[in-house]
C-alpha positions as a printed NumPy array, in Angstrom:
array([[ 19.973,  11.86 , -64.842],
       [ 16.739,  10.206, -63.786],
       [ 18.441,   6.87 , -63.155],
       [ 19.686,   8.177, -59.839],
       [ 17.8  ,   6.702, -56.918],
       [ 18.205,   9.984, -55.125],
       [ 16.077,  11.689, -57.733],
       [ 13.028,   9.454, -57.4  ],
       [ 11.512,  11.738, -54.806],
       [ 12.133,  14.822, -56.921],
       [ 10.786,  13.269, -60.09 ],
       [  7.56 ,  12.306, -58.356],
       [  6.986,  15.96 , -57.556],
       [  8.615,  17.447, -60.616],
       [  8.101,  15.146, -63.606],
       [  8.978,  17.842, -66.125],
       [ 12.661,  18.216, -65.288],
       [ 14.449,  18.722, -68.581],
       [ 17.834,  17.676, -69.826],
       [ 18.436,  21.086, -71.306],
       [ 17.123,  24.572, -70.829],
       [ 15.124,  26.   , -73.688],
       [ 12.838,  28.984, -74.034],
       [  9.193,  28.151, -74.818],
       [  8.465,  31.68 , -76.05 ],
       [  7.395,  31.586, -79.688],
       [  9.882,  33.555, -81.754],
       [  8.338,  35.697, -84.509],
       [ 11.194,  37.283, -86.383],
       [ 10.628,  40.505, -88.255],
       [ 12.243,  39.258, -91.448],
       [ 13.212,  35.922, -92.914],
       [ 16.977,  36.407, -92.775],
       [ 17.909,  32.775, -92.41 ],
       [ 20.557,  30.601, -93.961],
       [ 20.919,  26.857, -94.138],
       [ 24.678,  26.858, -93.673],
       [ 27.375,  29.161, -92.378],
       [ 30.005,  30.243, -94.902],
       [ 33.24 ,  28.308, -94.509],
       [ 36.409,  29.97 , -93.317],
       [ 39.895,  29.169, -94.523],
       [ 41.806,  26.484, -92.688],
       [ 44.188,  29.116, -91.342],
       [ 41.575,  30.618, -89.023],
       [ 41.426,  29.461, -85.418],
       [ 37.674,  29.959, -85.063],
       [ 34.463,  28.528, -86.466],
       [ 31.95 ,  31.097, -87.787],
       [ 28.582,  31.358, -86.035],
       [ 25.409,  32.12 , -87.992],
       [ 22.679,  34.355, -86.58 ],
       [ 18.937,  34.139, -87.252],
       [ 17.55 ,  37.563, -86.275],
       [ 19.254,  37.491, -82.842],
       [ 17.101,  34.485, -81.917],
       [ 19.17 ,  31.429, -82.907],
       [ 22.913,  30.928, -83.261],
       [ 24.288,  27.996, -85.194],
       [ 27.418,  26.633, -86.837],
       [ 28.44 ,  23.774, -89.132],
       [ 29.595,  20.29 , -88.257],
       [ 30.396,  17.476, -90.671],
       [ 28.807,  14.18 , -89.687],
       [ 29.333,  11.126, -91.866],
       [ 30.505,  13.459, -94.615],
       [ 27.3  ,  15.546, -94.485],
       [ 27.555,  19.231, -93.535],
       [ 24.868,  20.069, -90.978],
       [ 24.018,  23.374, -89.297],
       [ 23.506,  22.857, -85.576],
       [ 22.444,  25.252, -82.857],
       [ 25.239,  25.953, -80.355],
       [ 23.925,  25.285, -76.862],
       [ 26.028,  25.722, -73.732],
       [ 22.968,  24.742, -71.684],
       [ 22.898,  21.05 , -72.673],
       [ 25.348,  18.235, -73.411],
       [ 24.055,  16.131, -76.307],
       [ 24.269,  16.167, -80.098],
       [ 21.206,  15.477, -82.22 ],
       [ 20.464,  16.014, -85.9  ],
       [ 17.576,  15.506, -88.297],
       [ 17.591,  13.903, -91.727],
       [ 19.968,  11.142, -92.827],
       [ 23.65 ,  10.684, -92.013],
       [ 25.692,   8.671, -94.544],
       [ 27.372,   5.611, -93.059],
       [ 25.813,   6.059, -89.61 ],
       [ 25.727,   2.979, -87.398],
       [ 22.649,   2.398, -85.249],
       [ 23.532,   1.336, -81.678],
       [ 20.07 ,  -0.076, -81.082],
       [ 19.547,   2.262, -78.149],
       [ 17.088,   5.122, -78.056],
       [ 16.662,   8.209, -75.929],
       [ 14.305,  11.165, -75.646],
       [ 15.656,  14.635, -74.924],
       [ 13.084,  16.981, -73.408],
       [ 13.113,  20.696, -74.102],
       [ 10.596,  23.389, -73.271],
       [  9.838,  23.686, -77.001],
       [  9.319,  19.96 , -77.56 ],
       [ 11.061,  16.604, -77.556],
       [ 13.902,  15.247, -79.658],
       [ 13.518,  11.465, -79.789],
       [ 15.187,   8.755, -81.827],
       [ 17.908,   6.129, -81.93 ],
       [ 21.504,   6.701, -80.934],
       [ 23.826,   6.383, -83.921],
       [ 27.56 ,   6.798, -84.445],
       [ 29.474,   8.413, -87.315],
       [ 32.715,  10.281, -87.96 ],
       [ 32.437,  13.904, -86.836],
       [ 34.556,  16.856, -87.959],
       [ 34.473,  20.242, -86.269],
       [ 36.967,  23.102, -86.003],
       [ 39.739,  20.986, -87.477],
       [ 39.177,  18.094, -85.06 ],
       [ 38.043,  14.632, -86.136],
       [ 36.228,  12.222, -83.824],
       [ 35.588,   8.679, -85.001],
       [ 32.347,   6.948, -84.018],
       [ 30.846,   9.999, -82.36 ],
       [ 27.537,   9.141, -80.692],
       [ 24.566,  11.294, -81.645],
       [ 20.78 ,  11.13 , -81.658],
       [ 19.188,  10.773, -85.092],
       [ 15.815,  12.501, -84.805],
       [ 13.277,  11.507, -87.417],
       [ 10.27 ,  13.447, -86.141],
       [ 10.324,  17.09 , -84.994],
       [  6.55 ,  17.635, -85.087],
       [  6.455,  18.179, -81.319],
       [  8.617,  21.294, -81.599],
       [  6.831,  24.623, -81.399],
       [  9.162,  26.113, -84.017],
       [ 10.283,  25.062, -87.481],
       [ 13.969,  24.547, -86.864],
       [ 14.836,  24.186, -90.538],
       [ 13.246,  27.554, -91.315],
       [ 15.256,  29.065, -88.447],
       [ 18.493,  27.951, -90.098],
       [ 19.58 ,  24.775, -88.321],
       [ 18.964,  21.03 , -88.488],
       [ 20.105,  19.902, -85.077],
       [ 21.693,  20.952, -81.826],
       [ 25.113,  20.435, -80.289],
       [ 25.383,  20.55 , -76.51 ],
       [ 28.492,  22.294, -75.196],
       [ 27.864,  21.553, -71.537],
       [ 29.678,  19.139, -69.201],
       [ 29.554,  15.476, -70.219],
       [ 27.912,  14.565, -66.906],
       [ 24.668,  15.985, -68.306],
       [ 24.695,  13.807, -71.429],
       [ 21.703,  11.468, -71.73 ],
       [ 23.384,   9.718, -74.661],
       [ 26.482,   8.955, -72.577],
       [ 24.314,   7.472, -69.844],
       [ 22.408,   5.345, -72.352],
       [ 25.615,   3.994, -73.924],
       [ 27.132,   3.402, -70.504],
       [ 30.772,   3.862, -71.549],
       [ 33.188,   6.552, -72.708],
       [ 32.305,   5.754, -76.329],
       [ 29.056,   7.617, -75.718],
       [ 30.713,  10.784, -74.387],
       [ 29.795,  14.093, -75.976],
       [ 31.869,  15.77 , -78.674],
       [ 33.928,  18.155, -76.537],
       [ 34.732,  15.483, -73.966],
       [ 36.114,  13.204, -76.678],
       [ 38.037,  16.011, -78.409],
       [ 39.76 ,  17.002, -75.176],
       [ 40.523,  13.386, -74.249],
       [ 41.941,  12.581, -77.68 ],
       [ 44.045,  15.752, -77.729],
       [ 45.601,  15.691, -74.292],
       [ 47.996,  18.512, -75.175],
       [ 45.102,  20.875, -75.929],
       [ 43.797,  23.129, -73.196],
       [ 40.32 ,  22.224, -71.997],
       [ 38.41 ,  25.388, -72.883],
       [ 36.047,  26.843, -75.444],
       [ 35.182,  30.44 , -76.255],
       [ 32.411,  32.173, -78.172],
       [ 31.202,  35.553, -79.393],
       [ 27.635,  36.179, -80.568],
       [ 27.036,  39.075, -82.95 ],
       [ 24.082,  41.465, -82.962],
       [ 22.013,  42.033, -86.093],
       [ 20.512,  45.44 , -86.917],
       [ 23.172,  47.251, -84.893],
       [ 24.959,  49.939, -86.963],
       [ 27.874,  49.974, -84.558],
       [ 28.431,  46.2  , -84.439],
       [ 32.116,  45.417, -84.936],
       [ 32.296,  41.706, -84.103],
       [ 31.288,  38.575, -85.961],
       [ 29.988,  35.415, -84.34 ],
       [ 32.868,  33.02 , -83.671],
       [ 33.507,  29.823, -81.706],
       [ 36.859,  28.308, -80.728],
       [ 38.242,  25.185, -79.073],
       [ 41.507,  25.481, -77.106],
       [ 42.212,  28.85 , -78.766],
       [ 41.257,  32.466, -78.179],
       [ 40.238,  34.903, -80.892],
       [ 43.424,  36.925, -81.52 ],
       [ 41.86 ,  40.413, -81.365],
       [ 40.356,  39.546, -77.959],
       [ 43.34 ,  37.707, -76.48 ],
       [ 43.259,  39.892, -73.365],
       [ 40.364,  37.745, -72.144],
       [ 42.99 ,  35.465, -70.582],
       [ 43.895,  38.273, -68.165],
       [ 40.325,  38.651, -66.918],
       [ 39.361,  37.185, -63.513],
       [ 38.9  ,  33.422, -63.473],
       [ 35.443,  33.049, -61.972],
       [ 34.893,  29.569, -60.478],
       [ 32.08 ,  27.498, -61.92 ],
       [ 29.644,  26.781, -59.117],
       [ 28.906,  23.083, -58.744],
       [ 25.334,  21.944, -58.34 ],
       [ 24.228,  19.771, -55.446],
       [ 25.516,  16.218, -55.358],
       [ 21.872,  15.241, -55.635],
       [ 21.841,  16.525, -59.224],
       [ 25.551,  16.641, -60.06 ],
       [ 24.826,  14.985, -63.382],
       [ 22.929,  18.118, -64.36 ],
       [ 25.904,  20.446, -63.999],
       [ 25.566,  23.826, -65.727],
       [ 28.008,  26.589, -66.607],
       [ 27.075,  28.784, -63.684],
       [ 28.893,  31.403, -61.618],
       [ 28.168,  33.784, -58.751],
       [ 27.383,  37.462, -59.168],
       [ 29.166,  40.063, -57.069],
       [ 27.962,  40.431, -53.499],
       [ 25.113,  42.923, -53.047],
       [ 25.551,  44.31 , -56.566],
       [ 24.788,  41.377, -58.829],
       [ 22.707,  43.577, -61.123],
       [ 22.557,  47.37 , -61.398],
       [ 19.111,  48.548, -62.488],
       [ 17.894,  51.408, -64.703],
       [ 18.138,  53.915, -61.844],
       [ 21.804,  53.095, -61.23 ],
       [ 21.078,  51.238, -57.993],
       [ 21.624,  47.531, -57.239],
       [ 18.523,  45.374, -57.61 ],
       [ 18.245,  43.505, -54.329],
       [ 16.906,  39.983, -54.763],
       [ 17.483,  37.012, -52.467],
       [ 18.907,  33.838, -53.957],
       [ 16.816,  30.653, -53.964],
       [ 19.989,  28.536, -53.99 ],
       [ 20.444,  27.271, -50.416],
       [ 24.248,  27.211, -50.519],
       [ 24.697,  30.544, -52.306],
       [ 26.644,  33.076, -50.203],
       [ 24.586,  35.887, -48.755],
       [ 23.932,  38.674, -51.237],
       [ 25.015,  36.691, -54.316],
       [ 22.961,  35.193, -57.13 ],
       [ 23.776,  32.111, -59.198],
       [ 23.679,  32.709, -62.965],
       [ 23.646,  30.005, -65.67 ],
       [ 25.158,  30.915, -69.055],
       [ 23.062,  29.338, -71.8  ],
       [ 23.582,  30.158, -75.484],
       [ 20.46 ,  28.135, -76.289],
       [ 18.163,  30.628, -74.578],
       [ 16.952,  33.522, -76.703],
       [ 15.689,  35.626, -73.804],
       [ 17.361,  35.653, -70.368],
       [ 15.352,  34.518, -67.365],
       [ 15.714,  36.43 , -64.092],
       [ 13.81 ,  36.53 , -60.778],
       [ 10.399,  38.149, -61.177],
       [ 11.24 ,  40.958, -58.752],
       [ 14.323,  41.761, -60.851],
       [ 12.349,  41.809, -64.106],
       [  9.824,  44.13 , -62.467],
       [ 12.626,  46.421, -61.276],
       [ 14.015,  46.611, -64.824],
       [ 10.753,  47.398, -66.628],
       [  8.147,  48.284, -63.979],
       [  9.112,  51.982, -63.788],
       [  9.028,  52.582, -67.531],
       [  6.244,  54.939, -68.589],
       [  3.709,  53.046, -70.669],
       [  5.105,  49.626, -69.771],
       [  2.584,  46.788, -69.947],
       [  2.673,  43.253, -68.67 ],
       [  1.707,  40.767, -71.389],
       [  0.062,  37.691, -69.898],
       [  0.129,  35.869, -73.231],
       [  3.881,  36.366, -73.685],
       [  4.7  ,  36.268, -69.959],
       [  6.929,  39.285, -70.491],
       [  7.021,  43.059, -70.194],
       [  6.204,  45.25 , -73.19 ],
       [  7.804,  48.712, -73.319],
       [  7.9  ,  51.665, -75.75 ],
       [ 10.62 ,  50.991, -78.321],
       [ 12.139,  54.451, -77.765],
       [ 12.791,  53.77 , -74.069],
       [ 16.517,  53.352, -73.383],
       [ 16.945,  51.115, -70.327],
       [ 20.286,  50.908, -68.553],
       [ 21.297,  47.523, -67.127],
       [ 24.631,  46.203, -65.849],
       [ 25.738,  42.835, -64.442],
       [ 28.737,  42.363, -62.16 ],
       [ 30.891,  39.226, -62.055],
       [ 34.358,  38.715, -60.612],
       [ 34.667,  42.374, -59.676],
       [ 34.065,  43.461, -63.29 ],
       [ 31.099,  45.31 , -64.778],
       [ 29.308,  44.084, -67.895],
       [ 26.868,  46.677, -69.27 ],
       [ 24.062,  45.391, -71.494],
       [ 23.506,  47.113, -74.822],
       [ 20.099,  48.903, -74.71 ],
       [ 19.183,  47.114, -77.967],
       [ 19.448,  43.895, -75.943],
       [ 17.453,  45.09 , -72.918],
       [ 14.371,  45.456, -75.118],
       [ 13.924,  43.88 , -78.528],
       [ 12.131,  44.967, -81.695],
       [ 12.746,  41.556, -83.286],
       [  9.38 ,  40.209, -82.121],
       [  5.985,  41.027, -83.522],
       [  4.349,  42.247, -80.296],
       [  1.868,  45.015, -79.593],
       [  0.371,  46.827, -76.639],
       [ -3.23 ,  46.127, -75.67 ],
       [ -4.346,  49.09 , -77.814],
       [ -2.692,  47.585, -80.882],
       [  0.25 ,  49.974, -81.139],
       [  3.727,  48.47 , -81.736],
       [  5.792,  47.567, -78.709],
       [  9.206,  46.192, -77.875],
       [  9.647,  43.07 , -75.793],
       [ 11.45 ,  43.248, -72.462],
       [ 14.092,  40.574, -72.965],
       [ 14.893,  39.85 , -69.309],
       [ 11.819,  37.806, -68.478],
       [ 10.594,  36.531, -65.106],
       [ 11.948,  33.029, -64.631],
       [  8.839,  30.863, -64.918],
       [  9.097,  28.269, -67.673],
       [ 12.674,  27.458, -66.684],
       [ 12.16 ,  27.798, -62.942],
       [ 14.862,  26.087, -60.893],
       [ 12.675,  23.682, -58.951],
       [ 15.624,  22.178, -57.125],
       [ 17.282,  25.469, -56.296],
       [ 20.342,  25.161, -58.54 ],
       [ 20.322,  28.68 , -59.992],
       [ 18.59 ,  32.058, -59.86 ],
       [ 18.796,  33.257, -63.44 ],
       [ 19.639,  32.065, -66.946],
       [ 21.665,  34.493, -69.014],
       [ 20.851,  33.725, -72.622],
       [ 21.667,  35.345, -75.948],
       [ 20.579,  38.886, -75.023],
       [ 23.278,  38.839, -72.329],
       [ 25.923,  36.824, -74.176],
       [ 26.004,  39.294, -77.084],
       [ 27.674,  41.694, -74.658],
       [ 30.631,  39.51 , -73.682],
       [ 33.371,  37.4  , -75.145],
       [ 32.966,  34.24 , -73.069],
       [ 35.622,  31.653, -72.237],
       [ 34.617,  28.429, -70.465],
       [ 37.296,  26.147, -69.016],
       [ 36.27 ,  22.518, -68.417],
       [ 39.317,  21.938, -66.195],
       [ 39.213,  18.675, -64.298],
       [ 35.738,  17.869, -65.613],
       [ 37.645,  16.169, -68.435],
       [ 38.846,  12.901, -66.935],
       [ 42.332,  11.924, -67.991],
       [ 43.124,  15.403, -69.313],
       [ 46.195,  17.447, -68.464],
       [ 44.232,  20.185, -66.692],
       [ 43.716,  19.437, -62.992],
       [ 42.284,  22.856, -62.134],
       [ 38.662,  23.435, -61.231],
       [ 36.423,  24.668, -64.073],
       [ 36.083,  28.423, -64.435],
       [ 34.781,  31.151, -66.721],
       [ 36.313,  34.384, -67.998],
       [ 34.269,  37.259, -69.433],
       [ 35.453,  40.183, -71.52 ],
       [ 33.021,  43.073, -71.954],
       [ 32.26 ,  44.   , -75.571],
       [ 29.803,  46.844, -74.949],
       [ 30.983,  50.431, -74.909],
       [ 28.249,  52.351, -73.091],
       [ 28.628,  55.607, -75.023],
       [ 28.717,  53.901, -78.414],
       [ 25.741,  51.727, -77.421],
       [ 23.661,  54.827, -76.629],
       [ 24.437,  56.257, -80.057],
       [ 23.448,  52.954, -81.686],
       [ 20.14 ,  53.012, -79.822],
       [ 19.399,  56.571, -80.893],
       [ 20.044,  55.691, -84.538],
       [ 17.965,  52.487, -84.523],
       [ 15.055,  53.289, -82.212],
       [ 14.766,  57.093, -82.341],
       [ 15.666,  57.686, -86.007],
       [ 18.732,  59.657, -85.001],
       [ 16.897,  62.075, -82.666],
       [ 18.341,  62.143, -79.161],
       [ 15.185,  62.045, -77.055],
       [ 16.452,  59.709, -74.344],
       [ 16.46 ,  62.482, -71.723],
       [ 13.005,  63.805, -72.574],
       [ 10.257,  63.68 , -69.951],
       [  8.366,  60.916, -71.772],
       [ 11.281,  58.546, -71.18 ],
       [ 11.946,  59.48 , -67.56 ],
       [ 11.57 ,  56.635, -65.07 ],
       [  8.571,  56.697, -62.767],
       [  9.175,  57.115, -59.025],
       [  9.942,  53.884, -57.188],
       [  6.583,  54.171, -55.413],
       [  4.834,  53.866, -58.796],
       [  6.673,  50.776, -59.972],
       [  4.403,  48.203, -61.585],
       [  4.592,  44.563, -60.577],
       [  3.821,  41.594, -62.776],
       [  1.263,  39.141, -61.383],
       [  2.363,  35.783, -60.03 ],
       [ -0.039,  33.042, -61.025],
       [ -1.329,  30.378, -58.655],
       [  0.697,  27.799, -60.571],
       [  3.873,  29.823, -60.119],
       [  3.205,  30.287, -56.401],
       [  2.855,  26.538, -56.118],
       [  6.076,  26.164, -58.083],
       [  7.91 ,  28.483, -55.714],
       [  6.589,  26.519, -52.744],
       [  7.739,  23.248, -54.305],
       [ 11.13 ,  24.775, -55.013],
       [ 11.493,  25.858, -51.408],
       [ 10.797,  22.31 , -50.222],
       [ 12.758,  20.468, -52.912],
       [ 15.863,  22.629, -52.75 ],
       [ 16.029,  22.39 , -48.98 ],
       [ 14.663,  18.909, -48.389],
       [ 18.035,  17.407, -47.287],
       [ 18.201,  20.012, -44.524],
       [ 14.541,  19.492, -43.699],
       [ 15.149,  15.733, -43.567],
       [ 18.182,  16.089, -41.305],
       [ 16.335,  18.576, -39.083],
       [ 13.37 ,  16.217, -38.741],
       [ 15.717,  13.32 , -38.018],
       [ 17.505,  15.284, -35.297],
       [ 14.126,  16.231, -33.829],
       [ 13.054,  12.565, -33.774],
       [ 16.347,  11.524, -32.178],
       [ 15.985,  14.215, -29.503],
       [ 12.362,  13.225, -28.921],
       [ 13.254,   9.533, -28.569],
       [ 16.217,  10.428, -26.367],
       [ 13.98 ,  12.533, -24.135],
       [ 11.482,   9.667, -23.813],
       [ 14.258,   7.187, -22.96 ],
       [ 15.724,   9.603, -20.412],
       [ 12.353,  10.097, -18.733],
       [ 11.774,   6.324, -18.612],
       [ 15.18 ,   5.844, -17.012],
       [ 14.441,   8.542, -14.468],
       [ 11.129,   6.889, -13.58 ],
       [ 12.787,   3.496, -13.206],
       [ 15.549,   4.91 , -11.006],
       [ 13.004,   6.774,  -8.901],
       [ 10.913,   3.617,  -8.526],
       [ 13.993,   1.565,  -7.548],
       [ 15.041,   4.224,  -5.026],
       [ 11.555,   4.228,  -3.483],
       [ 11.648,   0.428,  -3.168],
       [ 15.065,   0.565,  -1.506],
       [ 13.933,   3.259,   0.869],
       [ 10.849,   1.295,   1.795],
       [ 13.029,  -1.762,   2.501],
       [ 15.334,   0.234,   4.793],
       [ 18.286,   0.035,   2.458],
       [ 18.618,   3.778,   2.105],
       [ 18.674,   6.508,   4.793],
       [ 15.217,   7.582,   5.696],
       [ 13.673,   4.098,   5.489],
       [ 11.356,   2.883,   8.296],
       [ 14.004,   0.637,   9.858],
       [ 17.005,   2.869,   9.423],
       [ 18.833,   5.181,  11.82 ],
       [ 21.397,   7.703,  10.774],
       [ 24.892,   6.783,  11.94 ],
       [ 28.059,   8.461,  10.685],
       [ 30.738,   6.317,   9.094],
       [ 33.506,   5.224,  11.514],
       [ 36.929,   6.671,  11.017],
       [ 39.701,   4.603,   9.461],
       [ 40.83 ,   3.184,  12.828],
       [ 37.479,   1.655,  13.635],
       [ 37.215,  -2.102,  13.645],
       [ 33.521,  -1.957,  12.75 ],
       [ 32.778,  -3.504,   9.376],
       [ 30.35 ,  -2.231,   6.807],
       [ 28.254,  -4.99 ,   5.41 ],
       [ 26.637,  -4.473,   1.989],
       [ 23.149,  -5.834,   1.736],
       [ 21.714,  -6.988,  -1.626],
       [ 19.393,  -4.622,  -3.552],
       [ 15.778,  -5.51 ,  -3.212],
       [ 14.689,  -4.576,  -6.752],
       [ 15.273,  -6.106, -10.182],
       [ 17.902,  -4.876, -12.551],
       [ 16.693,  -3.368, -15.818],
       [ 18.857,  -3.613, -18.918],
       [ 18.079,  -1.773, -22.139],
       [ 19.822,  -1.26 , -25.453],
       [ 19.87 ,   1.921, -27.471],
       [ 19.894,   1.516, -31.254],
       [ 22.081,   4.016, -33.019],
       [ 20.111,   5.992, -35.564],
       [ 21.979,   6.841, -38.713],
       [ 20.901,   9.524, -41.112],
       [ 21.397,   9.285, -44.828],
       [ 22.044,  12.692, -46.301],
       [ 21.232,  12.866, -49.955],
       [ 23.402,  15.343, -51.686],
       [ 22.921,  17.021, -55.014],
       [ 20.607,  23.866, -63.046],
       [ 22.26 ,  26.169, -65.941]])
């Protein structure tokens, strides 16, 4: 990504651009319900089981060099890395560092035979990480020993380092080697501590989960491409519905302007990232979700809202003309050990202001992580992003809602209110809009927003400045020409070559029968030649 000449300007101003999007919030799970590996399914199943660590990490098994390894499933990045040793791995002699908000994964690129979901890929390139001390979390204790990126291959740092198709990521190679397979994946994330949960975490390649096969009839929502300037950082991102991207707790649309320059008016760009525990949304949207809750508190240390755990908060997203309600157990979470300023227990508002993952180059407005994805069955089609594949269509996404609003309310009452239906009591009524609280924007974030405004629009600023310079130069040239013409005319007039000169007398031209001849006299001034250099503008084109 950073090898692009076009990015040199951006990198100088934004040196912390990451290859993947990760949440820096420290996860403190309530219990230690973790597992090293996911239980195997029989070979007759079309899906791979997904493990769940307290709704904070989702992982599955791959076999690499004969070793079974649990890896976090991440639709927000494109590379595979693992810790420990891999039997029979071959070192390519090339190294790379993958930067995440929680730390860096660095090491040498190796190759080994990979098996996943019934597919086998020989000499799959991966990063063998020997030191994870920079990470802010103990990944082994969270239940996984690596990460597998499920994003487009264009975002793969390993592929760039190898410099050939042999370094492509796992999904790219699977789809290329199995040209008859359709180029899509699908996933469901389950919800722990939900008495009404009826799904299990599952992941598929080129197949849909049979009981949710009607996802193929849902609207195909086009994947929005990022700017050509950063097209090697393509995310799985789509547009929300015009003027009703998100419906807030009061049942009204939350009106927020997009920071993406090419986004249509009234629509927000959302990245779908299974590697993000807590979704990131514009600050004004986060405030609208939690700012009217009685007793809500902004936590500066967590950079998130804290709310009473008994507060049911309604929230709905709209994509492709369909509504996707969010389970109230996902709008606020009791899975984190957080407290109000007075020490009493609190629940964390999961839809955080987008700060740590701010889109400095204006690619997206929000990142919909696990707390959103638990509410949908998600299908992602790679389409023509797979070169040489049979699918020539543009990439798209399909979403099937999994949340029944009425059942979700009953679940919330059982879990948070011990079975007592108090959701309509006065203590849980929303405050008037005039009393909405607003989270503070730090000086650093204000600077970040200013940088984003410049960086995301700099091609237009550059072209505008260039046009201004061209017009200014053109105006100067025009004025010089006018002066020269006026000076030449004055010289001619003084020499009597034009009417009005001292030696001239007005005489009308003779008619066509006159024998008088008109004699042209030479101009008395010098001729001025000038050349105009054409000015050409170079337009530098372009998250989740």
